[in-house]
Amino acid sequence: MVQGRSRMDRLNAKLYLQNCFIMKENERLRKKALLLNQENQALLTELKQRIAKTAAAAANNNGNAKANGNVAAAAGNRTPIPDLNAAAPGLGAHAGHEKAASPKPKKAVAN
């Protein structure tokens, strides 16, 4: 029975060392996770501040535009680009075109 006990003691010591290593690694990873969480929180706070600052600037610009009477700028709208292919109102389908060209007469061919 002495051999069996010695073998069990070696196995127990091996498992103990593995357990110690796992606990040490666990502690290292826990500290790393804590640091990453703190960094993440700091970045989230910074992002929220930037978004708030941008929103405040946009609101301020809209307020200035409204105060100046520029409703399109206040709404964030731009002047629409005119459709150059559309006919001018009231001129019909051929607006802007001269009268249709008449067919050219054929030249006489000498025989």
PDB file of C-alpha atoms in Angstrom, residues 2-107:
ATOM      1  CA  VAL A   2       2.969   2.322   0.334  1.00  0.00           C
ATOM      2  CA  GLN A   3       3.389   2.482  -3.440  1.00  0.00           C
ATOM      3  CA  GLY A   4      -0.294   3.332  -3.960  1.00  0.00           C
ATOM      4  CA  ARG A   5      -0.095   6.113  -1.423  1.00  0.00           C
ATOM      5  CA  SER A   6       3.071   7.547  -2.981  1.00  0.00           C
ATOM      6  CA  ARG A   7       1.462   7.531  -6.390  1.00  0.00           C
ATOM      7  CA  MET A   8      -1.610   9.265  -4.977  1.00  0.00           C
ATOM      8  CA  ASP A   9       0.615  11.861  -3.266  1.00  0.00           C
ATOM      9  CA  ARG A  10       2.369  12.632  -6.573  1.00  0.00           C
ATOM     10  CA  LEU A  11      -0.938  12.947  -8.378  1.00  0.00           C
ATOM     11  CA  ASN A  12      -2.298  15.122  -5.579  1.00  0.00           C
ATOM     12  CA  ALA A  13       0.784  17.391  -5.742  1.00  0.00           C
ATOM     13  CA  LYS A  14       0.478  17.630  -9.547  1.00  0.00           C
ATOM     14  CA  LEU A  15      -3.212  18.558  -9.309  1.00  0.00           C
ATOM     15  CA  TYR A  16      -2.424  21.071  -6.558  1.00  0.00           C
ATOM     16  CA  LEU A  17       0.173  22.807  -8.766  1.00  0.00           C
ATOM     17  CA  GLN A  18      -2.251  22.852 -11.718  1.00  0.00           C
ATOM     18  CA  ASN A  19      -4.895  24.361  -9.465  1.00  0.00           C
ATOM     19  CA  CYS A  20      -2.459  27.030  -8.244  1.00  0.00           C
ATOM     20  CA  PHE A  21      -1.547  27.863 -11.851  1.00  0.00           C
ATOM     21  CA  ILE A  22      -5.234  28.100 -12.833  1.00  0.00           C
ATOM     22  CA  MET A  23      -6.020  30.378  -9.880  1.00  0.00           C
ATOM     23  CA  LYS A  24      -3.056  32.629 -10.734  1.00  0.00           C
ATOM     24  CA  GLU A  25      -4.126  32.787 -14.400  1.00  0.00           C
ATOM     25  CA  ASN A  26      -7.706  33.482 -13.308  1.00  0.00           C
ATOM     26  CA  GLU A  27      -6.548  36.403 -11.157  1.00  0.00           C
ATOM     27  CA  ARG A  28      -4.464  37.787 -14.043  1.00  0.00           C
ATOM     28  CA  LEU A  29      -7.432  37.562 -16.414  1.00  0.00           C
ATOM     29  CA  ARG A  30      -9.755  39.144 -13.834  1.00  0.00           C
ATOM     30  CA  LYS A  31      -7.412  42.157 -13.520  1.00  0.00           C
ATOM     31  CA  LYS A  32      -7.167  42.422 -17.298  1.00  0.00           C
ATOM     32  CA  ALA A  33     -10.973  42.293 -17.611  1.00  0.00           C
ATOM     33  CA  LEU A  34     -11.286  45.009 -14.974  1.00  0.00           C
ATOM     34  CA  LEU A  35      -8.855  47.272 -16.854  1.00  0.00           C
ATOM     35  CA  LEU A  36     -10.640  46.633 -20.157  1.00  0.00           C
ATOM     36  CA  ASN A  37     -13.982  47.427 -18.544  1.00  0.00           C
ATOM     37  CA  GLN A  38     -12.613  50.692 -17.146  1.00  0.00           C
ATOM     38  CA  GLU A  39     -11.198  51.618 -20.548  1.00  0.00           C
ATOM     39  CA  ASN A  40     -14.506  50.730 -22.191  1.00  0.00           C
ATOM     40  CA  GLN A  41     -16.425  52.913 -19.730  1.00  0.00           C
ATOM     41  CA  ALA A  42     -14.044  55.831 -20.333  1.00  0.00           C
ATOM     42  CA  LEU A  43     -14.457  55.484 -24.116  1.00  0.00           C
ATOM     43  CA  LEU A  44     -18.234  55.280 -23.778  1.00  0.00           C
ATOM     44  CA  THR A  45     -18.272  58.447 -21.656  1.00  0.00           C
ATOM     45  CA  GLU A  46     -16.095  60.238 -24.221  1.00  0.00           C
ATOM     46  CA  LEU A  47     -18.373  59.105 -27.049  1.00  0.00           C
ATOM     47  CA  LYS A  48     -21.472  60.319 -25.213  1.00  0.00           C
ATOM     48  CA  GLN A  49     -19.811  63.701 -24.606  1.00  0.00           C
ATOM     49  CA  ARG A  50     -18.911  64.021 -28.285  1.00  0.00           C
ATOM     50  CA  ILE A  51     -22.433  63.109 -29.353  1.00  0.00           C
ATOM     51  CA  ALA A  52     -23.904  65.624 -26.901  1.00  0.00           C
ATOM     52  CA  LYS A  53     -21.496  68.312 -28.116  1.00  0.00           C
ATOM     53  CA  THR A  54     -22.368  67.584 -31.756  1.00  0.00           C
ATOM     54  CA  ALA A  55     -26.097  67.630 -30.990  1.00  0.00           C
ATOM     55  CA  ALA A  56     -25.732  70.912 -29.100  1.00  0.00           C
ATOM     56  CA  ALA A  57     -23.786  72.444 -31.989  1.00  0.00           C
ATOM     57  CA  ALA A  58     -26.410  71.268 -34.476  1.00  0.00           C
ATOM     58  CA  ALA A  59     -29.211  72.657 -32.320  1.00  0.00           C
ATOM     59  CA  ASN A  60     -27.308  75.929 -31.976  1.00  0.00           C
ATOM     60  CA  ASN A  61     -26.810  76.129 -35.754  1.00  0.00           C
ATOM     61  CA  ASN A  62     -30.504  75.426 -36.332  1.00  0.00           C
ATOM     62  CA  GLY A  63     -31.428  78.117 -33.809  1.00  0.00           C
ATOM     63  CA  ASN A  64     -29.140  80.619 -35.526  1.00  0.00           C
ATOM     64  CA  ALA A  65     -30.572  79.756 -38.928  1.00  0.00           C
ATOM     65  CA  LYS A  66     -34.137  80.186 -37.665  1.00  0.00           C
ATOM     66  CA  ALA A  67     -33.229  83.502 -36.046  1.00  0.00           C
ATOM     67  CA  ASN A  68     -31.774  84.666 -39.374  1.00  0.00           C
ATOM     68  CA  GLY A  69     -34.921  83.591 -41.230  1.00  0.00           C
ATOM     69  CA  ASN A  70     -33.221  80.775 -43.097  1.00  0.00           C
ATOM     70  CA  VAL A  71     -35.833  78.075 -42.665  1.00  0.00           C
ATOM     71  CA  ALA A  72     -34.239  75.675 -45.185  1.00  0.00           C
ATOM     72  CA  ALA A  73     -30.908  75.744 -43.353  1.00  0.00           C
ATOM     73  CA  ALA A  74     -32.673  75.451 -40.014  1.00  0.00           C
ATOM     74  CA  ALA A  75     -34.401  72.300 -41.192  1.00  0.00           C
ATOM     75  CA  GLY A  76     -31.136  70.972 -42.551  1.00  0.00           C
ATOM     76  CA  ASN A  77     -32.565  71.096 -46.085  1.00  0.00           C
ATOM     77  CA  ARG A  78     -30.763  72.286 -49.142  1.00  0.00           C
ATOM     78  CA  THR A  79     -32.255  74.051 -52.099  1.00  0.00           C
ATOM     79  CA  PRO A  80     -33.475  71.356 -54.468  1.00  0.00           C
ATOM     80  CA  ILE A  81     -31.517  70.936 -57.683  1.00  0.00           C
ATOM     81  CA  PRO A  82     -33.730  71.772 -60.663  1.00  0.00           C
ATOM     82  CA  ASP A  83     -34.444  69.009 -63.166  1.00  0.00           C
ATOM     83  CA  LEU A  84     -33.023  70.355 -66.416  1.00  0.00           C
ATOM     84  CA  ASN A  85     -34.777  67.611 -68.387  1.00  0.00           C
ATOM     85  CA  ALA A  86     -38.225  68.671 -67.216  1.00  0.00           C
ATOM     86  CA  ALA A  87     -40.257  70.982 -69.402  1.00  0.00           C
ATOM     87  CA  ALA A  88     -40.730  74.521 -68.198  1.00  0.00           C
ATOM     88  CA  PRO A  89     -44.261  75.032 -66.826  1.00  0.00           C
ATOM     89  CA  GLY A  90     -46.826  76.098 -69.433  1.00  0.00           C
ATOM     90  CA  LEU A  91     -44.634  75.578 -72.508  1.00  0.00           C
ATOM     91  CA  GLY A  92     -45.757  72.106 -73.495  1.00  0.00           C
ATOM     92  CA  ALA A  93     -43.743  69.004 -74.241  1.00  0.00           C
ATOM     93  CA  HIS A  94     -41.273  70.742 -76.575  1.00  0.00           C
ATOM     94  CA  ALA A  95     -40.399  73.599 -74.275  1.00  0.00           C
ATOM     95  CA  GLY A  96     -37.198  75.351 -75.154  1.00  0.00           C
ATOM     96  CA  HIS A  97     -36.907  73.739 -78.586  1.00  0.00           C
ATOM     97  CA  GLU A  98     -37.163  75.554 -81.873  1.00  0.00           C
ATOM     98  CA  LYS A  99     -39.724  74.294 -84.349  1.00  0.00           C
ATOM     99  CA  ALA A 100     -38.979  70.863 -85.701  1.00  0.00           C
ATOM    100  CA  ALA A 101     -36.565  70.841 -88.611  1.00  0.00           C
ATOM    101  CA  SER A 102     -38.177  70.072 -91.948  1.00  0.00           C
ATOM    102  CA  PRO A 103     -36.630  67.289 -94.000  1.00  0.00           C
ATOM    103  CA  LYS A 104     -33.891  68.460 -96.382  1.00  0.00           C
ATOM    104  CA  PRO A 105     -34.709  68.229-100.066  1.00  0.00           C
ATOM    105  CA  LYS A 106     -32.826  65.535-101.971  1.00  0.00           C
ATOM    106  CA  LYS A 107     -30.209  66.757-104.396  1.00  0.00           C
TER     107      LYS A 107
END
